[in-house]
CSV table of C-alpha atoms in Angstrom, one decimal:
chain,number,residue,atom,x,y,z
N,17,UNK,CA,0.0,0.0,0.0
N,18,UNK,CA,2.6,2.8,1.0
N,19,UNK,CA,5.1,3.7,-1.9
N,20,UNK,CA,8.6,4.8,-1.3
N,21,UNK,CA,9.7,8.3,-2.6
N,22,UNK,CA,13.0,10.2,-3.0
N,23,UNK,CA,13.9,13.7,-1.9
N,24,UNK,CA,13.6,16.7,-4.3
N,25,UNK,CA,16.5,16.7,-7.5
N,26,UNK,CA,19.5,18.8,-6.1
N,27,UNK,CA,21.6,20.9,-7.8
N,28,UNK,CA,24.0,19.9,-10.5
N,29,UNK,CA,27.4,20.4,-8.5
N,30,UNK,CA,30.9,19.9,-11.1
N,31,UNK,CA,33.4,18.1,-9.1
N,32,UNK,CA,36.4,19.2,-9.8
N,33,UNK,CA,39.7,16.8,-11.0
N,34,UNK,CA,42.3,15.3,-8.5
N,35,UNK,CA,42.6,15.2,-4.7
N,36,UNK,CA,40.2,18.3,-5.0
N,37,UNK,CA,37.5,16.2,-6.7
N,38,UNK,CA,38.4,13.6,-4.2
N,39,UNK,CA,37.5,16.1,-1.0
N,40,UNK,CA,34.7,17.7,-2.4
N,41,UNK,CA,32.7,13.9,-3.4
N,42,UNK,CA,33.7,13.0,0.2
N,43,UNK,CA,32.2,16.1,1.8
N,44,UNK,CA,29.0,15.4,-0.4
N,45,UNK,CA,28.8,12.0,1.0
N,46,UNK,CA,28.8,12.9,4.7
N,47,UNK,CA,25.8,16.0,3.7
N,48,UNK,CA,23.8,13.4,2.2
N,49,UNK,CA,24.0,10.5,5.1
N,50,UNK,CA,21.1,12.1,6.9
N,51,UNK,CA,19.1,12.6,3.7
N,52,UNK,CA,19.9,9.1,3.5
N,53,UNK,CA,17.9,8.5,6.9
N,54,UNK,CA,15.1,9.8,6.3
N,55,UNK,CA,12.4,7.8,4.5
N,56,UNK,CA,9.1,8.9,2.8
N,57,UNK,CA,6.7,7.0,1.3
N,58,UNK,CA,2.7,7.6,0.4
N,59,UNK,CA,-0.6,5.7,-0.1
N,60,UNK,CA,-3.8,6.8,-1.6
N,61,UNK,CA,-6.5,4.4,-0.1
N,62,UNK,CA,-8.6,3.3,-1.8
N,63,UNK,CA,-7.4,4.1,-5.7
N,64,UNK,CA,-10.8,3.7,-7.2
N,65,UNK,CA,-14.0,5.3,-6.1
N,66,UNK,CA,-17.2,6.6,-7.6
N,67,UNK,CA,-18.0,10.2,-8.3
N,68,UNK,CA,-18.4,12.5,-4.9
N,69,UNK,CA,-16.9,9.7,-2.7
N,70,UNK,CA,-13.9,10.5,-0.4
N,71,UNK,CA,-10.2,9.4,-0.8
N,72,UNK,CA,-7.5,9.4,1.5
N,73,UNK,CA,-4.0,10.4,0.8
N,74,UNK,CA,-1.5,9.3,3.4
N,75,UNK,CA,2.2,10.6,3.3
N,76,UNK,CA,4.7,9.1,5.8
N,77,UNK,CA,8.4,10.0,6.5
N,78,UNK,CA,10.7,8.8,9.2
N,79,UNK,CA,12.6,11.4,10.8
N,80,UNK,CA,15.7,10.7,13.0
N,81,UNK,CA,16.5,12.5,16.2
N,82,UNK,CA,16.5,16.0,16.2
N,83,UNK,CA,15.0,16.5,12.7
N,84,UNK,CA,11.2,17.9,11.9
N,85,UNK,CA,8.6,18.1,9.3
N,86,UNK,CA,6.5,20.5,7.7
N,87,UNK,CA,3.6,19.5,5.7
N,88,UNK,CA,1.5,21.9,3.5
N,89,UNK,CA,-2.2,22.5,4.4
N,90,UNK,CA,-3.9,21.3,1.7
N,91,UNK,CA,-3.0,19.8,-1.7
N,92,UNK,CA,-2.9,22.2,-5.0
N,93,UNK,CA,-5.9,20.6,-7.0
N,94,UNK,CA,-7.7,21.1,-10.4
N,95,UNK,CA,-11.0,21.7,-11.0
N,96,UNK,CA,-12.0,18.1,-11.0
N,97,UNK,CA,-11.0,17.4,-7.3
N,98,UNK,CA,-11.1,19.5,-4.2
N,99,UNK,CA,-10.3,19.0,-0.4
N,100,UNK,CA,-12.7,17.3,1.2
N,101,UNK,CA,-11.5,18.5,4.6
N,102,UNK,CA,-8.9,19.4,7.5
N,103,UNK,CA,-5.3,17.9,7.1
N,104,UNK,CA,-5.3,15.2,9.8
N,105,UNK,CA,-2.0,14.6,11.5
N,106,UNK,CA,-0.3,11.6,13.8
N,107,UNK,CA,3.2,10.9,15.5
N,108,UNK,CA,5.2,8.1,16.5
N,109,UNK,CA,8.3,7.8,18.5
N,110,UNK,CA,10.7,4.8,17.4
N,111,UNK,CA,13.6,3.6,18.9
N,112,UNK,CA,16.7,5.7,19.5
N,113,UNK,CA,14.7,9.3,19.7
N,114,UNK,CA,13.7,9.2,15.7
N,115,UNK,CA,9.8,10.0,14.6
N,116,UNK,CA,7.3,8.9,12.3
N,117,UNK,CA,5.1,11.5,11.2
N,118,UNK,CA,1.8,10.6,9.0
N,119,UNK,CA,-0.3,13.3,7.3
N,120,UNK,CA,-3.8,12.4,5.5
N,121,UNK,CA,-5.5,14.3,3.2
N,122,UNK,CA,-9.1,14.1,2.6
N,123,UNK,CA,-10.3,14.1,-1.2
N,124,UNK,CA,-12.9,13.6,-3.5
N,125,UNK,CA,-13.7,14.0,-7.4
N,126,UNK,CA,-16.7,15.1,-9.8
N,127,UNK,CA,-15.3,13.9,-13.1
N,128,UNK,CA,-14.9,10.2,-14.1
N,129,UNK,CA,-11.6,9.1,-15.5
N,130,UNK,CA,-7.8,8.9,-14.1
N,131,UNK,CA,-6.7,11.9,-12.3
N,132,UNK,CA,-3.3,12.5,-11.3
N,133,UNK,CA,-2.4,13.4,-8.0
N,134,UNK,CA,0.0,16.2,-7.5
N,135,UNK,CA,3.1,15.4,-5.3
N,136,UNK,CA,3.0,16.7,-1.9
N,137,UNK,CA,6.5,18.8,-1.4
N,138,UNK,CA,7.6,18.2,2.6
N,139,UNK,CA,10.0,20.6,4.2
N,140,UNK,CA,12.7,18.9,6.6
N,141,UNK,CA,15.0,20.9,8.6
N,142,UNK,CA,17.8,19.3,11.9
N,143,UNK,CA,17.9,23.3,12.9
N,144,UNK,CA,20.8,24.4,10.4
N,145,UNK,CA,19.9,22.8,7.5
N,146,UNK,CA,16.7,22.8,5.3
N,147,UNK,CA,15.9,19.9,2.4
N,148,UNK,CA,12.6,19.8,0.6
N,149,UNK,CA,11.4,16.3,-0.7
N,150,UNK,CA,8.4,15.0,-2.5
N,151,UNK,CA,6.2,12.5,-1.9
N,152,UNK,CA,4.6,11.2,-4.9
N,153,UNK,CA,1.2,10.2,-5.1
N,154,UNK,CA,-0.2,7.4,-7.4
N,155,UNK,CA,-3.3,8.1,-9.7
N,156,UNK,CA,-7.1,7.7,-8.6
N,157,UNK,CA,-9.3,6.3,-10.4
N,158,UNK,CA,-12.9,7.9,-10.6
N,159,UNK,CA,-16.0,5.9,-11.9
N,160,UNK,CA,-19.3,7.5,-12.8
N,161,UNK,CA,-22.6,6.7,-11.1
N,162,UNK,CA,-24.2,6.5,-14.1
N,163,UNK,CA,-25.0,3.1,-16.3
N,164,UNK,CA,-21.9,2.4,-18.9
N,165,UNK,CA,-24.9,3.2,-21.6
N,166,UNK,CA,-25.7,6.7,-20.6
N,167,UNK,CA,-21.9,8.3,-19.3
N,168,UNK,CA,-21.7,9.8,-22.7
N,169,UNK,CA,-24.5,11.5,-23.1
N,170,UNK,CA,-24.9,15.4,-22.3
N,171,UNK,CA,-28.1,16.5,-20.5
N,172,UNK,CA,-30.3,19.1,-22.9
N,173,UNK,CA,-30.1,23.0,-21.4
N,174,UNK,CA,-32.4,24.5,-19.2
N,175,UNK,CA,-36.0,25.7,-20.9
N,176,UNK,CA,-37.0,29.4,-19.9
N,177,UNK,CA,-40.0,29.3,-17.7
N,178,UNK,CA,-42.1,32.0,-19.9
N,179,UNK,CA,-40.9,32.0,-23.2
N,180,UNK,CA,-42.2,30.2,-27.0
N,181,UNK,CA,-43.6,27.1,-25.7
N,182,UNK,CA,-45.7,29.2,-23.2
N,183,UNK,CA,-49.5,31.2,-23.7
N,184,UNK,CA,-49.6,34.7,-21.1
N,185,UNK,CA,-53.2,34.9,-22.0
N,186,UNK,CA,-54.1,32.3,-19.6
N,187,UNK,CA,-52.4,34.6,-17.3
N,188,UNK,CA,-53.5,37.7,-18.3
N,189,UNK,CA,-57.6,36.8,-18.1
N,190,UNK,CA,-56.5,34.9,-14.6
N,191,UNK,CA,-55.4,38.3,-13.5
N,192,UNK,CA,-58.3,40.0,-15.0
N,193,UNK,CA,-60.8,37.9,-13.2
N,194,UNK,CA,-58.7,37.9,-10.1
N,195,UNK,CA,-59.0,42.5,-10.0
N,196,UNK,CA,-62.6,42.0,-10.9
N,197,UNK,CA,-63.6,39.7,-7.9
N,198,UNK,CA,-61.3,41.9,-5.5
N,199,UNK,CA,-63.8,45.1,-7.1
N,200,UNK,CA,-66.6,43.0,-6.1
N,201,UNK,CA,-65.9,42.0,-2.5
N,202,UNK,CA,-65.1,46.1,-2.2
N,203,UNK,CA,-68.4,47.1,-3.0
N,204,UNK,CA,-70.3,44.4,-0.9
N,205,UNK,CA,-68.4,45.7,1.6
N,206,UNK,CA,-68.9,49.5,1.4
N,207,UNK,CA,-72.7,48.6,0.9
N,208,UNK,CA,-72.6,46.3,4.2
N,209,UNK,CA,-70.8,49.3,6.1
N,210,UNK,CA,-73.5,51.8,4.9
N,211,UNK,CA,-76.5,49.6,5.5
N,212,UNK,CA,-79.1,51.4,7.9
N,213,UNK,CA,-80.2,48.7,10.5
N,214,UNK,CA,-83.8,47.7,10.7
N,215,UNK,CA,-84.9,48.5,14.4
N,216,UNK,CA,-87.7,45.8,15.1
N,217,UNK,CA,-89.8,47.2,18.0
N,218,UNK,CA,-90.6,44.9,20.7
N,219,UNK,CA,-94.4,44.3,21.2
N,220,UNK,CA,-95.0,46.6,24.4
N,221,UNK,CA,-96.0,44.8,27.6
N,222,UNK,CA,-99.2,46.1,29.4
N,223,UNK,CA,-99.2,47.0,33.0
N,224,UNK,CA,-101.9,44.6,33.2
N,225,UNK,CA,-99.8,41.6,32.0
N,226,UNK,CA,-96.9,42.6,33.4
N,227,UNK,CA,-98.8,42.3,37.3
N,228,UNK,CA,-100.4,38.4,36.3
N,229,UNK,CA,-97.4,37.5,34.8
N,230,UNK,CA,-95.5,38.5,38.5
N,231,UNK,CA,-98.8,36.7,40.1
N,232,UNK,CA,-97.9,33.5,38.1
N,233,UNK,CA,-94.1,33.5,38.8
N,234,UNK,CA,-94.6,34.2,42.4
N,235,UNK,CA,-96.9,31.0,42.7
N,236,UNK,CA,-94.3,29.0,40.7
N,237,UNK,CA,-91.5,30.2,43.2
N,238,UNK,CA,-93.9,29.1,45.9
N,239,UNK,CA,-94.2,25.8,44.9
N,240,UNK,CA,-90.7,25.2,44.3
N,241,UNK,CA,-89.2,26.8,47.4
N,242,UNK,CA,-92.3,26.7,50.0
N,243,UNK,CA,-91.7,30.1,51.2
N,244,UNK,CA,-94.5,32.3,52.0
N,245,UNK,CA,-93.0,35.2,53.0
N,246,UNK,CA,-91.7,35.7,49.8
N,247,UNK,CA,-95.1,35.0,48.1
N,248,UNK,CA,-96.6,37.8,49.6
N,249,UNK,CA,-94.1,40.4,48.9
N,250,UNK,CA,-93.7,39.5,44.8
N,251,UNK,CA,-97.5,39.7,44.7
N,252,UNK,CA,-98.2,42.6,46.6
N,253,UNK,CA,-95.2,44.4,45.0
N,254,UNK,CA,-97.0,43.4,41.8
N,255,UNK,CA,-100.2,44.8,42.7
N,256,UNK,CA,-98.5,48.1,43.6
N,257,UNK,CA,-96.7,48.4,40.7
N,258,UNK,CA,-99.6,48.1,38.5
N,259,UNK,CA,-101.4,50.8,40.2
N,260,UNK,CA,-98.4,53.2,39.8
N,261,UNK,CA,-98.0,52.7,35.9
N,262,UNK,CA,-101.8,53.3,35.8
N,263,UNK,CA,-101.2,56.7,37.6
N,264,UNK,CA,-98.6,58.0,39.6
N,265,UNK,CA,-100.5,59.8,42.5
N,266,UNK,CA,-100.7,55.8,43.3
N,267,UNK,CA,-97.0,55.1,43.9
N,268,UNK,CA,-95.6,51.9,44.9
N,269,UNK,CA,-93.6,53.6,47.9
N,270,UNK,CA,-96.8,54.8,50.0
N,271,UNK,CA,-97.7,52.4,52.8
N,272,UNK,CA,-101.4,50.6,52.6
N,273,UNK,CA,-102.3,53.4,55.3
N,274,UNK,CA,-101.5,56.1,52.9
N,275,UNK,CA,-102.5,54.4,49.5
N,276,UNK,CA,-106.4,53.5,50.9
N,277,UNK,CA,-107.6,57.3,51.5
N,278,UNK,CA,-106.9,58.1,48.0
N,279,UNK,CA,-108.8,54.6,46.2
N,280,UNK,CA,-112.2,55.2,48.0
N,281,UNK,CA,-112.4,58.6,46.2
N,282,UNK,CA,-111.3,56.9,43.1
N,283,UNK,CA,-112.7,53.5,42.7
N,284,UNK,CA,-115.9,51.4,43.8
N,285,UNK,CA,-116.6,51.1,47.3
N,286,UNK,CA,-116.4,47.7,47.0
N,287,UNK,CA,-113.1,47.6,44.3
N,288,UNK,CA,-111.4,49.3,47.0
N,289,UNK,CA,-112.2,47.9,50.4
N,290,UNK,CA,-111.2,44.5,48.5
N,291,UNK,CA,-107.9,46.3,47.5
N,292,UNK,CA,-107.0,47.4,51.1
N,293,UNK,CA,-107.6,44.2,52.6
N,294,UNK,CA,-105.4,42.4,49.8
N,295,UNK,CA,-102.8,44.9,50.9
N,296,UNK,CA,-103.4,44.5,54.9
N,297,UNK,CA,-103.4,41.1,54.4
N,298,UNK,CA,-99.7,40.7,52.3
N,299,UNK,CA,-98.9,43.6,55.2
N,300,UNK,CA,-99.6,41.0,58.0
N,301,UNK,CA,-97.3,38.9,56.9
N,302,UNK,CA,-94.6,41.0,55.9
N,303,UNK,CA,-93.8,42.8,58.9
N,304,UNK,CA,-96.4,40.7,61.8
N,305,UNK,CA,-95.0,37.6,61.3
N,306,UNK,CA,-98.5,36.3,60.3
N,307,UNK,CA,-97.3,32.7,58.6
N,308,UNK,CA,-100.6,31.1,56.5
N,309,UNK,CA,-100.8,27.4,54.8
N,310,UNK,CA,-99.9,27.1,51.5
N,311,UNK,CA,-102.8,26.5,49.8
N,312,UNK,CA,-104.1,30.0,51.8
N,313,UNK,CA,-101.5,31.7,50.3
N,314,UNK,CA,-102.2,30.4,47.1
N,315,UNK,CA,-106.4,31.1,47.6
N,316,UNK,CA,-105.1,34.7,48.9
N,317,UNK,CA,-102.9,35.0,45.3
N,318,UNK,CA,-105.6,34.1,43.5
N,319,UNK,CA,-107.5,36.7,45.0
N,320,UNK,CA,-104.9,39.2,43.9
N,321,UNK,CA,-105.1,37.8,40.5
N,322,UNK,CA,-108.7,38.2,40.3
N,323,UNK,CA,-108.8,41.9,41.6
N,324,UNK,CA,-106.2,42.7,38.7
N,325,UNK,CA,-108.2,41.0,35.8
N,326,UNK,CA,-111.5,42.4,36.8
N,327,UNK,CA,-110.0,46.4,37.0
N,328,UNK,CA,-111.3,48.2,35.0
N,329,UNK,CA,-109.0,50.7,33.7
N,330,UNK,CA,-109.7,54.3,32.9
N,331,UNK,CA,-107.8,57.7,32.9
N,332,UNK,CA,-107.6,59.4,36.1
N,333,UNK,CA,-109.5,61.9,37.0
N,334,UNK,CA,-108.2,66.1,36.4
N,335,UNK,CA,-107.1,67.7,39.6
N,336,UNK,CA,-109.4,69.9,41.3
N,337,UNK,CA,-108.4,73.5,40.3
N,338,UNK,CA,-108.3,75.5,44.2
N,339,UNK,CA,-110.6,79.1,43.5
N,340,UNK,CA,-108.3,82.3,44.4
């Protein structure tokens, strides 16, 4: 897997004749022993891999003691392979203080074929002394996803989006349409906004049917809840109500005391001695503590009842003028 490499071709040096030629080959010996040391070699793993996959190329050199190694970054690449990522480096110490340094760079390639790999120059220095050598890297091999059948052939170029093959009228009557309905929803709504609202009235509720209705829901309660205290003050509160939306003089705040005087010079004799004992009556159990049956409270409501049915409403009478 790893292939051996040589260091970078040194300069052409003339060696001069005689025991001068002899010194100056002897001296080039003992520069090139540690050269000598120093081995690189270089594995691209694996050498054959489809297009977009990842390759690794490993270069490794053994460095005796006191020497280092610089590695470039990344490798100088055509346009049909790029770095695929960081360069990734490890060290090992062997025996008698050297090092073995291995770099890996990360590749991959977009065009099937053979690609060459460039060779990857590695400065070593022993503090005094510099020497660059290459590590060669073998060829990868690139294979294309597609079927054997189809790798030749060239895809067709792009169509414009509006151009020949299309029709804007489509478009233009869409668009048409599209103004027209937004016109429309405008108008419905201006007309909603300047509608005048139809005010049904409410059929008006007599006075009358106002006080059996209050009657009726007062015996309901009584039923449901058994109390009779409460009977008597939502009927007589009923009764009193009616007579003050009949006429006002009659208010629902005057006691029965003050309220009987002024229906005997109103109403029937009779009307109104039944009206003030309805009233004493709801009065005796209000404040006396007077506590009746049920079904008497319910005979004495339907007593009230009665006396509102059979009024007979009419205007009141014109106040007396006083003579000067």
């Amino acid at each position: 897997m790893w292939s051996c490499c040589s260091a970078a071709t040194p300069r052409r040096r003339v060696v001069p004749s005689g025991w001068w030629g002899l010194l100056a080959a002897a001296g080039l010996l003992l520069a090139a022993a540690p050269a000598a040391a120093q081995q690189v070699r270089s594995a691209v793993v694996p050498d054959t891999i489809t297009v977009g996959d990842v390759v690794k190329a490993a270069v490794r050199v053994d460095l005796p003691a006191g020497y280092s190694a610089a590695f470039p970054d990344s490798l100088s690449l055509g346009t049909d392979l790029e770095n695929a990522g960081p360069r990734r480096d490890t060290t090992e110490t062997l025996p008698g203080g050297a090092r073995r340094i291995t770099s890996v760079y990360l590749l991959t390639g977009w065009r099937p074929g053979i690609q060459s790999l460039p060779a990857v120059p590695i400065t070593i220095t022993n503090g005094t002394n510099q020497q660059v050598m290459l590590a060669t890297l073998q060829s990868l091999v690139i294979r294309s996803v597609l079927p054997v059948d189809t790798a030749g052939l060239k895809p067709k170029p792009v169509k414009a989006v509006v151009g020949p093959n299309w029709l804007l009228w489509p478009f233009i009557v869409a668009l048409i349409l599209l103004l027209l309905l937004l016109w429309l929803l405008y108008w419905l709504w201006k007309k909603y906004r300047q509608r005048t609202p139809v005010v049904v009235a409410a059929p008006a509720v007599g006075a009358r049917e106002a006080a059996l209705a209050e009657i009726d829901r007062a015996r309901a309660d009584l039923f449901e809840t058994g109390d009779i205290k409460r009977f008597y003050v939502i009927v007589s509160e009923a009764l009193r109500h009616y007579l003050a939306a009949i006429d006002s003089r009659w208010s629902a705040d005057l006691t029965t005391s003050e309220l009987a005087p002024r229906m005997y010079g109103v109403f029937d004799r009779v009307v109104a001695t039944e009206l003030e004992r309805l009233l004493r009556s709801a009065d005796m159990v209000k404040f006396a503590k007077v506590r009746p049956t049920r079904d008497e409270a319910l005979a004495e409501g339907q007593r009230f009842r009665t006396w509102v049915e059979n009024f007979a409403e009419r205007p009141p009478a014109p106040p007396q003028e006083i003579a000067a």
